[in-house]
Phi, psi and omega in degrees: 000130176294145181246131172247124182253132180245124177272119182272001174092329180194155175291134179189178178268108185249153172238137183243135167259116183252126178250120178269135178292144177262128183229037179076235186276345182280109183293134177263155175207163177207151175241131176254132176231128180263147175202175178252004179235149186286331182273121183304314181297326181286341183295338186248006182284315186299145182297332181285356178259006182299331182264358180278133181294147183290318183244137177265339177202135172244118188242134173244358176207169180300145183199166171250125181223165177155095189245340181210165184290150177194165170252325182243142171240127179259126182250117179255129178229135180304144178305135180091348178268152175287139181290147174289153174255143181241138169243125186251134175240136178236127177250137178230144172295135185280075178295147171244097185285136174280144178294137178266163179302145177288358183278000181292139173282170179297320177298316179294321179296318178298318179296316179297318178297320178296319178296319178298314180298320178295317179296317178301318181292334186259010179248119178218074184086344178187160182282132177237164185283338173218167184278002178227335189303310184296324179288321184297323182298334180267337185256000177101000000 
């Protein structure tokens, strides 16, 4: 199956509206796989991903999905089928960041920016330890 990878720009809690093309009697389908790396094959290599399910959604019709954090969504469509279209929504908690001292070095600024991005990814109504663990326990 050909894979189309979409970079969502940052790890976060995304919701996807997936529209499946209608082609009469020929059923269309698509598989969505979420990951934190751009190469689909590399998403399943690390030993800590052995327990992560391969597919996050198997669709035979249009649907709204989005259950755990990711940066990349890999869309698999059978060869010869029209690809599904995705509309992506990202919701973020409206943090009001305080200005930091102008004394930060470039390294410190990069570190602070990474911490902010991580916090944004891990807040979904409350702070959780990762951007997907708390949601996964409820969705399977």
